[in-house]
CSV table of C-alpha atoms and ligand atoms in Angstrom, one decimal:
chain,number,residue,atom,x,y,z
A,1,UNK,CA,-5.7,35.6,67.8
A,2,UNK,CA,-8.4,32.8,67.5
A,3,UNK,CA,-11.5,34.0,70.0
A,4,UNK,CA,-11.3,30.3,71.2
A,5,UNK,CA,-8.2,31.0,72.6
A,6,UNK,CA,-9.5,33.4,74.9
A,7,UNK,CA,-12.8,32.1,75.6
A,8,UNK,CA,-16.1,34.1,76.4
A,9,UNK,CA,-14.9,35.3,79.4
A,10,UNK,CA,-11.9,36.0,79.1
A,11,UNK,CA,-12.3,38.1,75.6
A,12,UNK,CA,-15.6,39.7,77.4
A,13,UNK,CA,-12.5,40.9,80.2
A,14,UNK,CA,-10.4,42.3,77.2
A,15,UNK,CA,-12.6,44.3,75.8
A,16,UNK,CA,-14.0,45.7,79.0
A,17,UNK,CA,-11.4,45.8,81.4
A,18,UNK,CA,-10.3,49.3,81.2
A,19,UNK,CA,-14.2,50.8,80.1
A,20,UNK,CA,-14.6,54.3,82.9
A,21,UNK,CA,-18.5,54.6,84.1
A,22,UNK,CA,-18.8,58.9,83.3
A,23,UNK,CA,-23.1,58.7,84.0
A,24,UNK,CA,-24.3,59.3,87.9
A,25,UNK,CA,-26.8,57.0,87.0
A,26,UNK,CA,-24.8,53.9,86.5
A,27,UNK,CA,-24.6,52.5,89.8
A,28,UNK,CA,-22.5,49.3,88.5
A,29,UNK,CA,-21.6,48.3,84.8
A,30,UNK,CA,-20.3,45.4,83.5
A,31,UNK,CA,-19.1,42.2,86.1
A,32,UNK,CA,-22.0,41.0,87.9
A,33,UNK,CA,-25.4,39.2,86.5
A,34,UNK,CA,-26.8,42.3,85.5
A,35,UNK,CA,-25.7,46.0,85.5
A,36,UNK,CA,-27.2,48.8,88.3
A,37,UNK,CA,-28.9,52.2,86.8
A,38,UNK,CA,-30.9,54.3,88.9
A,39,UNK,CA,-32.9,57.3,87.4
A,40,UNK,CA,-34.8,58.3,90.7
A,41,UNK,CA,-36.5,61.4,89.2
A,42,UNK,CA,-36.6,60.6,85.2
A,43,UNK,CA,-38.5,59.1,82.4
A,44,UNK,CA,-36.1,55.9,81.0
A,45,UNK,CA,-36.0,55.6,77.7
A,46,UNK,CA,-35.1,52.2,76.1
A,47,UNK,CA,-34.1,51.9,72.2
A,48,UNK,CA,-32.8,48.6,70.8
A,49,UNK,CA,-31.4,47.6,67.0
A,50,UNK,CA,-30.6,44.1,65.3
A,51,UNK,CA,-27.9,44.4,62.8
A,52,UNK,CA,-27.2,41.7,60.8
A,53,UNK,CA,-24.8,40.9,58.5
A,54,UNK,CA,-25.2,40.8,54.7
A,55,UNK,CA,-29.1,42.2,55.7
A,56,UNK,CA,-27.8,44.9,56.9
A,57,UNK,CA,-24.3,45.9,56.4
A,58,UNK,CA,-21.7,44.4,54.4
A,59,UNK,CA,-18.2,44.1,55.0
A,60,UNK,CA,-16.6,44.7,51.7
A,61,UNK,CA,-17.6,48.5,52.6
A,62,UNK,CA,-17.5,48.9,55.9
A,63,UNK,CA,-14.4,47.9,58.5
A,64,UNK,CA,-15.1,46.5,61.8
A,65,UNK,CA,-14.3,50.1,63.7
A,66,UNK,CA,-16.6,52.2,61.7
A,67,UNK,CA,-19.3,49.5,62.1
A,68,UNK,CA,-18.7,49.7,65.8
A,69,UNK,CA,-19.5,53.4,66.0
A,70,UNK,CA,-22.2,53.1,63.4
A,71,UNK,CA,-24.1,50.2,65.3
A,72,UNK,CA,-23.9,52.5,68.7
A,73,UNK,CA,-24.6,56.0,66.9
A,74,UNK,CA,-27.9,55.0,65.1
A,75,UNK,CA,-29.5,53.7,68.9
A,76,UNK,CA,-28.1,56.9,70.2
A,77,UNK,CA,-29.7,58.8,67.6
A,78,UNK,CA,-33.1,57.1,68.6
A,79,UNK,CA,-32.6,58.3,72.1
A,80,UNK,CA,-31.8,62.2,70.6
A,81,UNK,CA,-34.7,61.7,68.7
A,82,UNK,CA,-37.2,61.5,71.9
A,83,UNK,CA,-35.4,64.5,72.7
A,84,UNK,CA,-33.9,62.8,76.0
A,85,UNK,CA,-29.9,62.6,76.6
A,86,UNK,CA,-28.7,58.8,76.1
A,87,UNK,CA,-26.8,57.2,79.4
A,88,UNK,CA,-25.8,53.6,78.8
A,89,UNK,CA,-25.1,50.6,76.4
A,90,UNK,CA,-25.5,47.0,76.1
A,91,UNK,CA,-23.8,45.4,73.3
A,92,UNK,CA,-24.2,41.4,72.0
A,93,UNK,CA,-22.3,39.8,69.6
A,94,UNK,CA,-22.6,36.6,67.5
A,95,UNK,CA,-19.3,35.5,65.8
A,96,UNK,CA,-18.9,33.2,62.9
A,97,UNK,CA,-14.9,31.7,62.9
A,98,UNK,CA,-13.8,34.1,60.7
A,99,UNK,CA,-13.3,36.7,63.2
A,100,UNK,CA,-10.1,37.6,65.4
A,101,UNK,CA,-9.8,38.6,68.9
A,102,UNK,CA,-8.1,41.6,66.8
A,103,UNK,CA,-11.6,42.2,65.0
A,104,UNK,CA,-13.2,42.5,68.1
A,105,UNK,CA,-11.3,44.8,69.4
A,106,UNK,CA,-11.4,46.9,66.2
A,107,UNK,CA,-15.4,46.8,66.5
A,108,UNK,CA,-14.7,47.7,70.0
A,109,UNK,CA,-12.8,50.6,69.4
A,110,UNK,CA,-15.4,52.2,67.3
A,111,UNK,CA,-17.8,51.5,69.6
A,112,UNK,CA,-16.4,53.3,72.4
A,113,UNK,CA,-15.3,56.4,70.0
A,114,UNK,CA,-19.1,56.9,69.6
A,115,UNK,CA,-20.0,56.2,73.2
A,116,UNK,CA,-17.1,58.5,74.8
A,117,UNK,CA,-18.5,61.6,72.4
A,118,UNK,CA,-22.1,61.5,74.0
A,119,UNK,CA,-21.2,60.3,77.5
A,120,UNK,CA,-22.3,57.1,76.9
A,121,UNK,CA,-21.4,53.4,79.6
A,122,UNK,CA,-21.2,50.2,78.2
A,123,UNK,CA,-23.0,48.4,80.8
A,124,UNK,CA,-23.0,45.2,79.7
A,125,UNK,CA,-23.8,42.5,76.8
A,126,UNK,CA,-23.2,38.7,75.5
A,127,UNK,CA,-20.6,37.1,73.4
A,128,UNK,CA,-21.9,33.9,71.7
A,129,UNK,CA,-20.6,31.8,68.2
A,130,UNK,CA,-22.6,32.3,65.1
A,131,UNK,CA,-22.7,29.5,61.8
A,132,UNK,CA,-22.7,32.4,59.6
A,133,UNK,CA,-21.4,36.2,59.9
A,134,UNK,CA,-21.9,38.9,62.4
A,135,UNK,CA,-24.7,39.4,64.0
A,136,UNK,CA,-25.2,42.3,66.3
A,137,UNK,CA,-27.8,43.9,68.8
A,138,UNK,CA,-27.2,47.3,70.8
A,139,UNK,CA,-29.5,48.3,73.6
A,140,UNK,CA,-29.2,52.0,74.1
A,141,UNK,CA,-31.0,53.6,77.5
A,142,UNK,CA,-31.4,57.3,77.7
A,143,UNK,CA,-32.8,59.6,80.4
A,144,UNK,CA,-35.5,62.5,80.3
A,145,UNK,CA,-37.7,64.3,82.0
A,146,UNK,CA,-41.4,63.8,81.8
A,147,UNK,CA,-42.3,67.2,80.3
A,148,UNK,CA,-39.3,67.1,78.1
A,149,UNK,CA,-39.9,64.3,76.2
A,150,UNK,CA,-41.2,64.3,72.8
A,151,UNK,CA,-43.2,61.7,70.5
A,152,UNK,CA,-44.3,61.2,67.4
A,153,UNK,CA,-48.0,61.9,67.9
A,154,UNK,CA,-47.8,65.5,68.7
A,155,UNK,CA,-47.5,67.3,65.5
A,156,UNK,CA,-50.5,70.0,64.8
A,157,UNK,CA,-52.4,71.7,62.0
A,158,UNK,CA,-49.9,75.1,60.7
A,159,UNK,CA,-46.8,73.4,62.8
A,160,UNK,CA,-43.7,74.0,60.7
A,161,UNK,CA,-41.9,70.8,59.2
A,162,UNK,CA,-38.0,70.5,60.0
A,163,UNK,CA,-34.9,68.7,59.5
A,164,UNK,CA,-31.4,69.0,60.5
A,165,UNK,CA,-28.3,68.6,57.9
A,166,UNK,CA,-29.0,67.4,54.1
A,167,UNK,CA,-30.8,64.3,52.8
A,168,UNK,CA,-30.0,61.5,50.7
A,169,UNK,CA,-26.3,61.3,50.6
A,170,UNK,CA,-25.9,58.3,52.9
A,171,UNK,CA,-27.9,56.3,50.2
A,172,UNK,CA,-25.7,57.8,47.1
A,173,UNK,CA,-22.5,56.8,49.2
A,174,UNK,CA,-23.7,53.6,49.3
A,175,UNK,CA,-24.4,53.2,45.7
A,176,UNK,CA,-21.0,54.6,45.4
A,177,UNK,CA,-19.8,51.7,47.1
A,178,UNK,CA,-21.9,49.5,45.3
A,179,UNK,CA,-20.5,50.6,41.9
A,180,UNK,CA,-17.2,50.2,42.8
A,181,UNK,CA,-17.3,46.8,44.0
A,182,UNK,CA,-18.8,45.6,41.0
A,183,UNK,CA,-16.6,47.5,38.5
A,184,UNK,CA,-14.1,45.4,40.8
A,185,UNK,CA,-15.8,42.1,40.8
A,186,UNK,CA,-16.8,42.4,36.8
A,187,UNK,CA,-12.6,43.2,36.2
A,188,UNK,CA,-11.2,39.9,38.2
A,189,UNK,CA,-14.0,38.0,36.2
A,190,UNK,CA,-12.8,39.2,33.2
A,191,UNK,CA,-9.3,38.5,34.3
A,192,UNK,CA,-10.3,35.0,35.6
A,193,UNK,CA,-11.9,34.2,31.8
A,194,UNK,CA,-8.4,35.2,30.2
A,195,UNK,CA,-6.1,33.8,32.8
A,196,UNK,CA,-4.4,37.1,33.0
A,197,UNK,CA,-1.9,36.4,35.6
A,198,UNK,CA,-0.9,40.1,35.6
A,199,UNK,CA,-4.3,41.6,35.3
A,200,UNK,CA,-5.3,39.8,38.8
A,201,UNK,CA,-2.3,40.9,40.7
A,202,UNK,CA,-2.7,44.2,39.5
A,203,UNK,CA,-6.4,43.7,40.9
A,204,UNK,CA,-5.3,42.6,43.9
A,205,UNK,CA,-4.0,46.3,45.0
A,206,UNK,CA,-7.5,47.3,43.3
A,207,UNK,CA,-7.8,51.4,44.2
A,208,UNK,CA,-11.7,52.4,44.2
A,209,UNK,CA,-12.4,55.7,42.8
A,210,UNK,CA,-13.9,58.0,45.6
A,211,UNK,CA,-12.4,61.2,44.6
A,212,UNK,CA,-14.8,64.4,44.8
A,213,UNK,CA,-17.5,62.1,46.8
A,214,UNK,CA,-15.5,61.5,50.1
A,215,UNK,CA,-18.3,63.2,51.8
A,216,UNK,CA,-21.0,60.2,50.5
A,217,UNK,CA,-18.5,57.8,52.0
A,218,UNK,CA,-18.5,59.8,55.0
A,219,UNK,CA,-22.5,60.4,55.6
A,220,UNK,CA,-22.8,56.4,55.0
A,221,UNK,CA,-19.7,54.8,57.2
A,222,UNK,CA,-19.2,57.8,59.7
A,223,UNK,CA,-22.9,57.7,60.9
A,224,UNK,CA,-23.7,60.8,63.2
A,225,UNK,CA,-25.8,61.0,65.8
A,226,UNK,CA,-27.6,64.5,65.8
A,227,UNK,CA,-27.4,65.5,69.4
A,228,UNK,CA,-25.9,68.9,68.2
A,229,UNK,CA,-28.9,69.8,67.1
A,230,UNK,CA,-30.7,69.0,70.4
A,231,UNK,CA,-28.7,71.1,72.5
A,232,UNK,CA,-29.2,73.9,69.8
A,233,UNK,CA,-33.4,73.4,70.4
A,234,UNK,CA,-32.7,73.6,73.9
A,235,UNK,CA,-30.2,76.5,74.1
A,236,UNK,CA,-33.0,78.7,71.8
A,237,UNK,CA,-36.2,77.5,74.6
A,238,UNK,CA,-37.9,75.1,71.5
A,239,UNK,CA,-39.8,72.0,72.1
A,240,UNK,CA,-40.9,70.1,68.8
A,241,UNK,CA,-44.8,68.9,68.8
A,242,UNK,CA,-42.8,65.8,67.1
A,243,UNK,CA,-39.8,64.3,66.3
A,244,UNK,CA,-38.2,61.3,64.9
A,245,UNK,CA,-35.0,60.5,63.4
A,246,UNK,CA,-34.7,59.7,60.0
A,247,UNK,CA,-33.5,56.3,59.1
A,248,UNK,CA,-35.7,54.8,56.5
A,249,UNK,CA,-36.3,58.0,54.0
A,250,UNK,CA,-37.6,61.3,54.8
A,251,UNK,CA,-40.9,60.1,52.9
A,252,UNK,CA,-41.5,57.0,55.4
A,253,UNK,CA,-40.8,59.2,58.8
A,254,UNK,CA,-43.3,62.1,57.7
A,255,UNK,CA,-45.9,59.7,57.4
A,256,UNK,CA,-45.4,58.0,60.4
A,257,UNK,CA,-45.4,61.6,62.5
A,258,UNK,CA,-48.6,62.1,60.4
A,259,UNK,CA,-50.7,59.0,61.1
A,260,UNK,CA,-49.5,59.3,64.5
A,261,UNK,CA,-50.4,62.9,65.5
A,262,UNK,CA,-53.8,62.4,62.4
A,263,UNK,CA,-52.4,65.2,60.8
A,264,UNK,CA,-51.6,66.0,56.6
A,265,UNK,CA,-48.4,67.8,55.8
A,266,UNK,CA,-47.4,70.1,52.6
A,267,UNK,CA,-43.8,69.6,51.9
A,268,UNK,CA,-41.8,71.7,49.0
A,269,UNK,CA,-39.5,70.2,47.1
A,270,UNK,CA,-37.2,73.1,47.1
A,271,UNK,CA,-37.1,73.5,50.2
A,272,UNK,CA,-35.3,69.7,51.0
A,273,UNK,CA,-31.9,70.2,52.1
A,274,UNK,CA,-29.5,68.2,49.7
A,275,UNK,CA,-25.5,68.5,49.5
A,276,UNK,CA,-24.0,69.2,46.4
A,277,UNK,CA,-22.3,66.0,46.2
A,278,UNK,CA,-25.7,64.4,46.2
A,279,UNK,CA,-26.8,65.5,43.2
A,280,UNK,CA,-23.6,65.1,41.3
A,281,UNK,CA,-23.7,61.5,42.0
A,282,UNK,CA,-27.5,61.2,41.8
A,283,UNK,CA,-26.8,62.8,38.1
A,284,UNK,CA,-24.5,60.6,37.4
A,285,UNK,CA,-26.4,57.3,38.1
A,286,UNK,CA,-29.1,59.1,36.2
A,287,UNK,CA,-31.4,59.3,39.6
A,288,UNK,CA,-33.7,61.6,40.7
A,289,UNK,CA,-32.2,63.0,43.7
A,290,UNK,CA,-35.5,64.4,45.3
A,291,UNK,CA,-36.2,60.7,45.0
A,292,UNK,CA,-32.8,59.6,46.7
A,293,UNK,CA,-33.9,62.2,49.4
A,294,UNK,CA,-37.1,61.5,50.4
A,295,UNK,CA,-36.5,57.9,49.9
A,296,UNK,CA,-33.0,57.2,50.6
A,297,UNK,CA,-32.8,56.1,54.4
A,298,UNK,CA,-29.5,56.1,57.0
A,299,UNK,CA,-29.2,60.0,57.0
A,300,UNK,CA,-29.6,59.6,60.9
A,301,UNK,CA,-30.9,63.6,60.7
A,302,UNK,CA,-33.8,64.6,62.8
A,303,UNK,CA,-37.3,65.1,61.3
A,304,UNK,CA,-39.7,67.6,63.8
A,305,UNK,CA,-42.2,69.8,64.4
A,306,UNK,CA,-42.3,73.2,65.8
A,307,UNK,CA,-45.3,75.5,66.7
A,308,UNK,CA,-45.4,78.3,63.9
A,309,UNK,CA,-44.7,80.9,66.9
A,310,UNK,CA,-41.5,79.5,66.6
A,311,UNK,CA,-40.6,80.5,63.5
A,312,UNK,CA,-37.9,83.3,63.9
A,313,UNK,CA,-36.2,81.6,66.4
A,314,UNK,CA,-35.6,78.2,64.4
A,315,UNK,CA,-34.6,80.1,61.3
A,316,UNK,CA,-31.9,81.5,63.4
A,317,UNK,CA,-30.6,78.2,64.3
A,318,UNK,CA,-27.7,76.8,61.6
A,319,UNK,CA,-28.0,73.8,60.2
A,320,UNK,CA,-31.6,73.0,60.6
A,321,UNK,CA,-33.6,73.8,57.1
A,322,UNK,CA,-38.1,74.5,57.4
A,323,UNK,CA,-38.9,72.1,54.6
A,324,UNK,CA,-43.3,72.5,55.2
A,325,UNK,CA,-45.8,72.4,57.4
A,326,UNK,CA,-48.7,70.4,59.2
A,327,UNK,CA,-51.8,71.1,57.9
A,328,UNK,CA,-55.4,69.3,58.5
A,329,UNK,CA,-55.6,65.5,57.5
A,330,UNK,CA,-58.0,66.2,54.8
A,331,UNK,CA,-55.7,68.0,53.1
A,332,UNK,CA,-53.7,64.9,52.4
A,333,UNK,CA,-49.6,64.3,52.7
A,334,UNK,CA,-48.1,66.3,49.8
A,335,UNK,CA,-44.9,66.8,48.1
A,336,UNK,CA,-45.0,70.6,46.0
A,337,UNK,CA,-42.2,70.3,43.4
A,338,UNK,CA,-40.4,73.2,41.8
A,339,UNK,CA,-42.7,73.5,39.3
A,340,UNK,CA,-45.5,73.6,41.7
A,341,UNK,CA,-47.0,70.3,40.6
A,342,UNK,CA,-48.7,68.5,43.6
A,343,UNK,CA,-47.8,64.6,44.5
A,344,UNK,CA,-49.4,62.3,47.5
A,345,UNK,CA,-46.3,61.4,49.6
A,346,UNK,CA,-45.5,57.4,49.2
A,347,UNK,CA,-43.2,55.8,51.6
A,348,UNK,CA,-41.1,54.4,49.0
A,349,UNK,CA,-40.4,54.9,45.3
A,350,UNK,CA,-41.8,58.7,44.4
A,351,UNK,CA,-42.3,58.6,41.1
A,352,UNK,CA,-42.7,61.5,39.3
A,353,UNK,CA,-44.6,60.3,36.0
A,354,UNK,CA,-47.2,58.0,38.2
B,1,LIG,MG1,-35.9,56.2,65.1
């Protein structure tokens, strides 16, 4: 159905009319000129993200419902990663023609799969027309307690250095995709040049190759917001000194925690959690996958700190992997490899032979 068809208002009413407020804290959602939240005793917390399309996302890879849950899982991720508990939504929309009432509701739907598995309200957002593709902005708002929250800045000298999960296999997935779509695009070329009727048709019911590497797909479509892992810190009495998600590369986000608390850090390379999938692919692109780890960006994982007193009790904790520690900021940011050679940390593009 054309969106014009509906109108603003009316396709706003469709896609929120049967949306259940689950928080305390939303006193009204969407309906009136602005939505009602009251957090008498708490810190608010306020993440926003601007997706846009063919920047970042692309939707030869992605469908509209995974997009949906992707777009609210990486701001609720944000909110995890100041260690507070995220609350409500606000979602805006700018819609070249191309798009259906049906699309929307697709979007929709992923949407509010990601927001009913952390609580989440959609509160509110905007509908407007766009000359070209989607664009899309997500506001999430989270809740925590003063004492509870934790920044960036707070990492200190012998701290140990975490993460959650493995690294890098968001990236590979997407180079998977990448691949395939240009194996596809060089074949209907090819076709095109001959004027191979059959060739094209066959082309038309074109079958990517994903066996063995569904988990790559998964890591960079299914995006997953780590709040697992923050109940886990809780349930075991740990506070990181720091924390961030990591969204750009494991490289970038330890920087930033070390400018920000003016600390160094000593990182192993053996110790970087990587699934086995990862390196198969990265060895088949003929990658470095320590590179496509540290470098690779969209793992959504949480990156901390935790005082070396906690030691025993985070090694207890499954899925989360000790990868370094803090040290003094004369010491430098360094990467230890497996053959205990020593590299300065860049934020992009470690290069072994530099
Ligand atoms: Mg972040």
């Amino acid at each position: 159905m054309d969106i014009a068809k509906l109108g603003e208002f009316g396709l706003i009413d469709r896609l929120t009319k049967d949306i259940e407020i689950k928080n305390e804290s939303t006193k009204y959602g969407v309906g009136d000129d602005c939505a009602v939240l009251s957090y008498p005793d708490k810190e608010v917390l306020i993440t926003t993200d601007l997706l846009m399309e063919g920047v970042h996302f692309d939707l030869t890879y992605i469908d509209l419902k995974h997009l949906g849950y992707k777009s609210a899982m990486v701001n609720i991720s944000d909110v995890f990663a100041m260690n507070g508990t995220p609350r409500q939504l606000t979602v805006s929309l700018a819609l070249s023609k191309r798009f259906t009432v049906e699309d929307m509701e697709e979007f929709y739907s992923g949407l509010r799969l990601a927001c009913d598995k952390w609580n989440v309200d959609i509160v509110g957002g905007d509908t407007t027309s766009s000359y070209t593709g989607l664009a899309i902005s997500i506001t999430c708002i989270g809740e925590a307690r003063k004492e509870d929250i934790v920044y960036r800045n707070g990492a200190k000298d012998t701290d140990l250095v975490c993460v959650s999960g493995d690294l890098g296999a968001a990236y590979m997935g997407l180079q998977l995709l990448e691949r395939e779509k240009s194996v596809y695009y060089q074949q209907v070329e090819e076709a095109r040049k001959k004027n191979d009727k059959r060739a094209l048709e066959e082309l038309s019911h074109f079958q990517p190759d994903f066996s063995g590497k569904e988990y790559l797909l998964q890591r960079q479509l299914q995006t997953e917001a780590r709040g697992d892992i923050i109940e886990k810190l809780r349930e075991a009495g740990i506070k990181p000194t720091a924390m961030m998600d990591i969204s750009d590369g494991l490289s970038s986000e330890l920087l930033h925690i070390c400018k920000q608390s003016g600390v160094g850090c000593r990182i192993f390379e053996k110790n970087i959690p990587i699934d086995y999938q990862t390196a198969v692919m990265a060895e088949e692109l003929n990658m470095n996958v320590t590179t496509c780890a540290l470098n690779g960006g969209e793992d959504y994982e949480l990156l901390f700190t935790v005082p070396i007193g906690d030691h025993e009790k985070i090694e207890q904790i499954e899925g989360i992997k000790l990868i370094g520690h803090i040290t003094d900021a004369k010491f430098g940011k360094v990467l230890v490899t497996r053959d205990n050679q020593e590299f300065e940390l860049k934020a992009q593009g470690w290069n072994p032979l530099s």
